[in-house]
Coordinates of C-alpha atoms and ligand atoms in Angstrom, one line a residue:
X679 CA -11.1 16.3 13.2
X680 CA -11.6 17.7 9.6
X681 CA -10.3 16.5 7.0
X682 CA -10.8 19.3 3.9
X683 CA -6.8 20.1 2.7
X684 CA -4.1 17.5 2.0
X685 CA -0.5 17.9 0.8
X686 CA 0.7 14.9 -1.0
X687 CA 4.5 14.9 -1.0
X688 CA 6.0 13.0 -3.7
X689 CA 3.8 12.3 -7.0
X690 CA 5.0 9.1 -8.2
X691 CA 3.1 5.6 -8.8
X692 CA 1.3 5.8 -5.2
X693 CA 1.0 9.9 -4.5
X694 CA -0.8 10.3 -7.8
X695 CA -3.0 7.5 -6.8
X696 CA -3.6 9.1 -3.4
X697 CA -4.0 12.3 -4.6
X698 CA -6.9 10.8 -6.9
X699 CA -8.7 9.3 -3.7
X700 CA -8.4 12.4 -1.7
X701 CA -9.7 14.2 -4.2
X702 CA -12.1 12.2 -4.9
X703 CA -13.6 12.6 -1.5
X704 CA -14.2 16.0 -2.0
X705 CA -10.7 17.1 -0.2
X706 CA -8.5 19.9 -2.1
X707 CA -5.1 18.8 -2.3
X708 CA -1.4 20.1 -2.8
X709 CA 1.3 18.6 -4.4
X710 CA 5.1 18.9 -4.1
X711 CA 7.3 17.1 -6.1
X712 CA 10.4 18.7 -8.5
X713 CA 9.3 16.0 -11.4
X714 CA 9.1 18.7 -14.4
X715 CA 5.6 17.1 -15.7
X716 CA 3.8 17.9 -12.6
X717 CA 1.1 19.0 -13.7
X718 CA 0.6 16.4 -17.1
X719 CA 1.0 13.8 -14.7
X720 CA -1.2 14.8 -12.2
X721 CA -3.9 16.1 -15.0
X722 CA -3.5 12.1 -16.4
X723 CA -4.0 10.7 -12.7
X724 CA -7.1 12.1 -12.8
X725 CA -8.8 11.6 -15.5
X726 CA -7.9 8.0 -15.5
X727 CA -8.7 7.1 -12.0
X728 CA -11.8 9.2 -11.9
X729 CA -13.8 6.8 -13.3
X730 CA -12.6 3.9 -11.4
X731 CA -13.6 6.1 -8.3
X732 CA -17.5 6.6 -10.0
X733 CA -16.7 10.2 -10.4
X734 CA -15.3 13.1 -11.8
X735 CA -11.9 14.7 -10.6
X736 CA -11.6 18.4 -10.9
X737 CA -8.3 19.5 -12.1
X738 CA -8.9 22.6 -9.9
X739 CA -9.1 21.1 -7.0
X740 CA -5.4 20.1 -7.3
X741 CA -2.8 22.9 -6.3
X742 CA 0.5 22.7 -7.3
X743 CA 2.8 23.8 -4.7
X744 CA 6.4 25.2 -5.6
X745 CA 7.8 23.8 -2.4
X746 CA 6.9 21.1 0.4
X747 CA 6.6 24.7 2.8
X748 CA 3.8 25.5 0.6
X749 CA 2.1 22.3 0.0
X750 CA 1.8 21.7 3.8
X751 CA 0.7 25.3 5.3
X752 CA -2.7 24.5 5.5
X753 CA -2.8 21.1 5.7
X754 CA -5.3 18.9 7.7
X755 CA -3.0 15.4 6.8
X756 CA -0.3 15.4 4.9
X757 CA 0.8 11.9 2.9
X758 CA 4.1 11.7 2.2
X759 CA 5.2 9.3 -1.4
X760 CA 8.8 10.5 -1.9
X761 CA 11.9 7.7 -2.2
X762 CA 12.2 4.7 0.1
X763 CA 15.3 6.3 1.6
X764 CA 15.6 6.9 5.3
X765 CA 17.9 10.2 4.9
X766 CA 14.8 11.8 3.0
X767 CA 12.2 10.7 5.5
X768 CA 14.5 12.2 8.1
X769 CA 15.0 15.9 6.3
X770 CA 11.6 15.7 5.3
X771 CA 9.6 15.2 8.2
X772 CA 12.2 17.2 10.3
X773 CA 10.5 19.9 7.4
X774 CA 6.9 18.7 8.2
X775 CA 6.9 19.5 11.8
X776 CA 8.1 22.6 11.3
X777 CA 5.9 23.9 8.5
X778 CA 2.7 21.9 8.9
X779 CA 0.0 23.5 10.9
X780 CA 0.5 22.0 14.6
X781 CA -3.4 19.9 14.3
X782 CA -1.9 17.9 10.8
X783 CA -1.5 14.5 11.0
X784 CA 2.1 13.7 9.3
X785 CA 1.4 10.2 7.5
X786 CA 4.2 8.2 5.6
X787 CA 3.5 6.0 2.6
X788 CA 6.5 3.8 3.5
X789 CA 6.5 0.3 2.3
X790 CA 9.0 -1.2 4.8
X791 CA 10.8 1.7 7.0
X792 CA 9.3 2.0 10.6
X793 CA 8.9 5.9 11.4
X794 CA 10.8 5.5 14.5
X795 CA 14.0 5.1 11.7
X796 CA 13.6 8.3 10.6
X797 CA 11.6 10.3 13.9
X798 CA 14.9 9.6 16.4
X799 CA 16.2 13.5 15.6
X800 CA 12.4 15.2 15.9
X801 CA 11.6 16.5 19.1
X802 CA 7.8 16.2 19.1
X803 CA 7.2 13.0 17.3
X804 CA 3.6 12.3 18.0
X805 CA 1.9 13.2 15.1
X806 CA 3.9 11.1 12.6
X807 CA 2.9 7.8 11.6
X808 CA 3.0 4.7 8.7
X809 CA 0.1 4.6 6.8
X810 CA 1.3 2.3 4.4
X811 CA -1.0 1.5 1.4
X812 CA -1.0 -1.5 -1.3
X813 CA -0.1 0.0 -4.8
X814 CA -3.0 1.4 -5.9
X815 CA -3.9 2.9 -3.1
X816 CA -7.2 4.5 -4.6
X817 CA -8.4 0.9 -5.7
X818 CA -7.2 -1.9 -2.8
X819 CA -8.3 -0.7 0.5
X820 CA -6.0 -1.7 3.2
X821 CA -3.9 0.9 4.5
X822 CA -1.6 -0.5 7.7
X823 CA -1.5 2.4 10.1
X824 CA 1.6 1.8 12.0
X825 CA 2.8 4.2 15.2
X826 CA 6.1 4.8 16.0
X827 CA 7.1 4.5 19.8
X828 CA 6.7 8.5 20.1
X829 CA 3.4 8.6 18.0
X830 CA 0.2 9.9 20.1
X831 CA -2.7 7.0 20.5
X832 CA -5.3 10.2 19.8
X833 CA -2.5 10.7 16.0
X834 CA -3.1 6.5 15.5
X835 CA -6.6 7.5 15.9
X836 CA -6.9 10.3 14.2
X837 CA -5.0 8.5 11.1
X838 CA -8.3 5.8 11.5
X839 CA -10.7 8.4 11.3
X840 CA -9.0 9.8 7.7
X841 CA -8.5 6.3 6.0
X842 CA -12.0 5.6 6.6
X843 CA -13.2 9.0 5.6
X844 CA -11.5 8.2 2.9
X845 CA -13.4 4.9 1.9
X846 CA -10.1 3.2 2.9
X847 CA -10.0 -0.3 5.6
X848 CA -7.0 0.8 8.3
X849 CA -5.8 -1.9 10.6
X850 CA -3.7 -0.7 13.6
X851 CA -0.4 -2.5 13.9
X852 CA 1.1 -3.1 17.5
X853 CA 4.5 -3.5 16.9
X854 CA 7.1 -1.6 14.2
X855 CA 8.5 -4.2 12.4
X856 CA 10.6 -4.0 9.0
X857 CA 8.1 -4.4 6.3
X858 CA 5.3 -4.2 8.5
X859 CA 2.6 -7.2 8.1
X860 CA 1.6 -6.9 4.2
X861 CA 5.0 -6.4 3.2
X862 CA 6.6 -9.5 5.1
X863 CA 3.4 -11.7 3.5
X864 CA 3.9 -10.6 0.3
X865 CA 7.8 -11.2 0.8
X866 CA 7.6 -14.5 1.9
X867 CA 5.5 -15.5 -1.1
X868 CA 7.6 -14.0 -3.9
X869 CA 10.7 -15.5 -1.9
X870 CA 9.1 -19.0 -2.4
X871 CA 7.9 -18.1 -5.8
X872 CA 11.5 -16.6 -7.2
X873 CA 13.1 -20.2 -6.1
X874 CA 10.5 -22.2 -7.9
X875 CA 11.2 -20.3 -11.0
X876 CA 15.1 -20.6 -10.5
X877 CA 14.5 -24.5 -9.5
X878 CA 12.4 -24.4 -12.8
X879 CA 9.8 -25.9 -11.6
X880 CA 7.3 -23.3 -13.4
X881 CA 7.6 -20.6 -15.1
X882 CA 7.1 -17.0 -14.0
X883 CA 4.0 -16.9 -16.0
X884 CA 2.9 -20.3 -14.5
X885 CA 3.6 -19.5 -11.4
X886 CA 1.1 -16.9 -12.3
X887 CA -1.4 -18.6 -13.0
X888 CA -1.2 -21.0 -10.5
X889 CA -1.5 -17.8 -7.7
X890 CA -4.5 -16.0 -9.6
X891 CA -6.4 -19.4 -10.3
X892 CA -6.0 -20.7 -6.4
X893 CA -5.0 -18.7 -3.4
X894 CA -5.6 -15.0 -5.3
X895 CA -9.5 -16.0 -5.2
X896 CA -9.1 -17.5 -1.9
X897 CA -7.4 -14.7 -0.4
X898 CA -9.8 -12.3 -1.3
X899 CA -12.4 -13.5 0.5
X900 CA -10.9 -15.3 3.4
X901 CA -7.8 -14.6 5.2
X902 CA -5.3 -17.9 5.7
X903 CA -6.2 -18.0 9.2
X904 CA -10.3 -18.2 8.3
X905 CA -9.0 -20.4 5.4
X906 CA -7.6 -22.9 7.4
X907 CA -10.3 -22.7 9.5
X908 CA -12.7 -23.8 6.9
X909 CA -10.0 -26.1 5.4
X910 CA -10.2 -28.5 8.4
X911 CA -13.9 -28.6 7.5
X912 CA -16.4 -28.7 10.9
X913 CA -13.3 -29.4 12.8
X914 CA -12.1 -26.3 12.3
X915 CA -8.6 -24.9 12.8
X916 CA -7.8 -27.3 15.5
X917 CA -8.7 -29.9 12.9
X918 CA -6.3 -28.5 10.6
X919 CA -3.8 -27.8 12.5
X920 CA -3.5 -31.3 14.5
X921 CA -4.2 -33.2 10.5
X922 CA -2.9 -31.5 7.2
X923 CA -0.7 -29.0 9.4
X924 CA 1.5 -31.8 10.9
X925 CA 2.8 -32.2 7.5
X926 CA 2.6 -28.3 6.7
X927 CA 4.8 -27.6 9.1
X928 CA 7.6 -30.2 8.2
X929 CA 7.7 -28.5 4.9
X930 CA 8.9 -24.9 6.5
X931 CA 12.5 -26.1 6.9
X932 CA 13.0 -27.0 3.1
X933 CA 11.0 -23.1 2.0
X934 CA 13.1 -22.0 -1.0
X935 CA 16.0 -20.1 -0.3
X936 CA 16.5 -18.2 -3.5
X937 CA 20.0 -17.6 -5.1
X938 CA 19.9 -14.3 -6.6
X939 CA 22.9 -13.2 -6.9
X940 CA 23.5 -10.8 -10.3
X941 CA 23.5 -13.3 -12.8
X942 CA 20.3 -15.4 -11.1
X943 CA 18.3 -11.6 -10.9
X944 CA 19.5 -11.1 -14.3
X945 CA 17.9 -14.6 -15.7
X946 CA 14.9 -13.8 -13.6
X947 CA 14.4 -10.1 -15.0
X948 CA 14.8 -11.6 -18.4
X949 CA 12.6 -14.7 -18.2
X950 CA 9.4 -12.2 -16.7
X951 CA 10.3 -9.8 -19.7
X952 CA 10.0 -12.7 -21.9
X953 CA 6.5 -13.5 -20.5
X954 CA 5.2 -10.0 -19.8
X955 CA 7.5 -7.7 -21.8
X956 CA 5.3 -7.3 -25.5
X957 CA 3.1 -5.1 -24.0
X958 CA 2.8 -1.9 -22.3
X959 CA 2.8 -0.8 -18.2
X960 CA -0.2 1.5 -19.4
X961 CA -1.8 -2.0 -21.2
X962 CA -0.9 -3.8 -18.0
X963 CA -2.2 -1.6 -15.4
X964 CA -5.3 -1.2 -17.0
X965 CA -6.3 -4.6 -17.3
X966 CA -5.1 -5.0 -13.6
X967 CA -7.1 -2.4 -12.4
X968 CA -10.5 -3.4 -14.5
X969 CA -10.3 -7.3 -13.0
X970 CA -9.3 -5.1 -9.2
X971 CA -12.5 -2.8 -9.9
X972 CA -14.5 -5.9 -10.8
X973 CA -13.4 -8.1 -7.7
X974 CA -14.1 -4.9 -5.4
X975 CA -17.6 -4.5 -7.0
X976 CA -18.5 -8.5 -7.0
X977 CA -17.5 -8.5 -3.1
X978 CA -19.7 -5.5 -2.2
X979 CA -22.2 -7.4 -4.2
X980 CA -21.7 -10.3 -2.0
X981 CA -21.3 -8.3 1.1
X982 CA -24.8 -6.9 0.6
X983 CA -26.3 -9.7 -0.3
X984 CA -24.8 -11.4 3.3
X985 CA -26.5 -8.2 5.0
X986 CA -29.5 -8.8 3.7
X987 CA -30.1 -12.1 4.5
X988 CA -29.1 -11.8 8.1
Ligands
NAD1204 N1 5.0 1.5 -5.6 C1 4.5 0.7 -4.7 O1 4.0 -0.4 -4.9 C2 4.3 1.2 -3.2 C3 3.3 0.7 -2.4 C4 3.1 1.2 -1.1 C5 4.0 2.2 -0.6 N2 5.0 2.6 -1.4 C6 5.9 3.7 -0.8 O2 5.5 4.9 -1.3 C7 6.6 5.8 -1.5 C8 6.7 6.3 -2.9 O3 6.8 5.1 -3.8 P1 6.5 5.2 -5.3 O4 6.4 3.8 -5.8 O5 5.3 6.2 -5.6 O6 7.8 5.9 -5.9 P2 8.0 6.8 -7.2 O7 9.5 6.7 -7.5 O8 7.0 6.4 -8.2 O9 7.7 8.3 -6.7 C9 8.5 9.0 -5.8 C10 8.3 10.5 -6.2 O10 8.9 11.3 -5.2 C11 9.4 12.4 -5.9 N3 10.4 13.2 -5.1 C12 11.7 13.0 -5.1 N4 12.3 13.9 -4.2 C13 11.3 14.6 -3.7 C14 11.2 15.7 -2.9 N5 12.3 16.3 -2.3 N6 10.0 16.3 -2.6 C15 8.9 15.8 -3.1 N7 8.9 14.7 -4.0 C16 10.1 14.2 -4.3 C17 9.9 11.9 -7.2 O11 10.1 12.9 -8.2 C18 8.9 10.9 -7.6 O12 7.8 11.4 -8.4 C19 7.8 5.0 -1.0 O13 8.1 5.2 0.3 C20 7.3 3.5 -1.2 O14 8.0 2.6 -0.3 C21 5.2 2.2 -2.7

C-alpha cells in the first residue's frame, strides 16, 4: 500500500504532532479542524517539531482543507484527533466512509473509546481502527493498533505497515478494552499516585521524583514483566514470583482507592499548580521533550551498540 496523502482530522495537542511526523516522512497532509488559527498553529507545529524530527518541515506540504470532505478525498490514511466524545466519532467516521477514497485506512487517535463504540451504525466497518498514540506522538513511539470486531485483519495490517513507515513501534492488541493497554497502565499508576498525595504521604512533586529517579529509568529499558524477570536475579521470574511476589501480591487488596470527589480534585489541582504552576506549558513541554529526545537518542545508542557486539 502507499502511503503519500494523509488527512489529519482534528489539530489539537496530538493531530499537530501527527501531522509533524507524517510530514516529516515525506507525506503531504490535510488538515480539518474549525479552530480559527489553523494555520499559525499548524505553521508553529512545524517549525518546532522539525528539529526534534532532524529535519525541515515544509509549510507547503501542509493543505488546509475547508471541510473534513476535502481533507479526506485523496487520502491514503486518514488520523482522526477531534474530541474524546463518542457522538463525534460516530458522525464523523459515518463521514469518513463515505468521502474517503474506498483503499484509505480510517485510523482513530482515541485514548480510551473502542471503535466498535462508535462503528455499531456503519455498514462496512472494516477499514476503521484504534491507532492510539502516547502524547507526543512524533517523539514516543508506541502506537497501540486496536481492531474493532468488524475491522479487516488485511486494515490491522495495513495500519502496521503505516506506523512503521512512519518510524512509529505498533503493537496489535487482541481484545477492545476501555483504555486499551497503555491507558489502563498509566491509570492504575496515577490512581495509586493521586491517593498517596491525598494520604500525604509525598507530595505531587515528590511523588515525581520518586517515578523519574526509579521505575521511569527502568521502564524505558525494560518492561515489568523483563523487570521482574531480572529482579529475581538468575532465578528468574519464577524466582520472583514464588519470593518478593508472595508479599507483592498481599499488598493489591490495600492499592489506594482515591477520594476525589470536588473538593479532594480541587486540593489536588491546587497542590500540582503550586509545584508546577510558575512556569509555562511552552517551558514545560520543551524541557520534556529535550530529556524525551535525549532518552530516544541514548537508547538507539545503546541499541547499536547491542547489535554490534552480537
Ligand atoms: N492529549 C493526549 O495526551 C492524547 C494522547 C493520545 C490520544 N489522544 C486522543 O486524541 C484525540 C485528540 O486529543 P487532543 O488532546 O489532541 O485534543 P485537543 O482538544 O487538543 O484537540 C482536538 C481538536 O479537535 C478539533 N475539532 C473539534 N471539532 C472538530 C471537527 N468537527 N472537525 C475537526 N476537528 C475538530 C478542535 O478544534 C481541537 O483542535 C482524542 O480522541 C484523545 O483521546 C490524546
Amino acid at each position: 500500500m502507499k502511503f503519500e496523502k494523509a488527512a489529519v482530522i482534528g489539530a489539537g495537542t496530538i493531530g499537530l504532532s501527527w501531522t509533524a511526523l507524517f510530514v516529516g516522512h515525506g507525506m503531504e497532509v490535510w488538515v480539518s479542524d474549525p479552530r480559527p488559527d489553523l494555520r499559525e498553529a499548524v505553521d508553529a507545529a512545524l517549525a518546532e517539531f522539525g528539529p526534534h524530527l532532524g529535519v525541515t518541515l515544509d509549510p507547503a506540504k501542509v493543505h488546509l482543507a475547508k471541510d473534513v470532505t476535502e481533507a479526506v478525498r485523496d487520502a491514503d490514511i486518514v488520523q482522526e484527533n477531534g474530541p474524546e466524545n463518542v457522538e463525534f466519532k460516530k458522525d464523523l467516521f459515518a463521514t469518513l466512509v463515505k468521502e474517503a477514497p474506498s483503499h484509505a485506512l480510517l485510523l482513530s487517535s482515541s485514548s480510551a473509546i473502542p471503535s466498535t463504540a462508535f462503528t455499531g451504525e456503519i455498514e462496512d466497518a472494516s477499514r476503521i481502527l484504534i491507532g492510539h498514540p502516547f502524547n507526543p506522538p512524533h517523539l514516543i513511539p508506541l502506537v497501540e493498533v486496536v481492531p474493532g470486531e468488524r475491522t479487516s485483519e488485511e486494515a490491522t495490517q495495513a495500519a502496521v505497515e503505516f506506523y512503521r513507515f512512519v518510524g512509529r513501534v505498533p503493537v496489535v492488541e487482541r481484545k477492545e478494552i476501555p483504555g486499551f493497554v497503555g491507558n489502563r497502565l498509566q491509570n492504575a499508576l496515577s490512581r495509586e499516585a493521586i491517593y498517596l498525595v491525598e494520604q500525604g504521604v509525598v507530595t505531587p512533586a515528590e511523588l515525581d521524583d520518586v517515578m523519574t529517579n526509579s521505575l521511569g529509568i527502568r521502564w524505558s529499558t525494560v518492561g515489568p514483566f523483563l523487570g521482574s524477570h531480572l529482579g529475581g536475579g538468575p532465578g528468574g521470574y519464577r524466582h520472583m514470583a514464588e519470593h518478593i511476589g508472595v508479599s507483592m501480591k498481599k499488598m493489591w487488596a490495600g492499592l489506594g482507592q482515591p477520594e476525589q470527589g470536588p473538593a479532594e480534585q480541587e486540593e489536588l489541582i491546587k497542590a500540582v499548580e503550586k509545584a508546577y504552576g510558575s512556569s509555562t506549558y511552552s517551558e514545560l513541554s520543551e524541557t520534556r521533550d529535550r530529556k524525551q529526545l535525549a532518552v530516544l537518542s541514548a537508547l538507539d545508542s545503546a541499541t547499536s551498540v547491542n547489535k554490534e557486539e552480537n
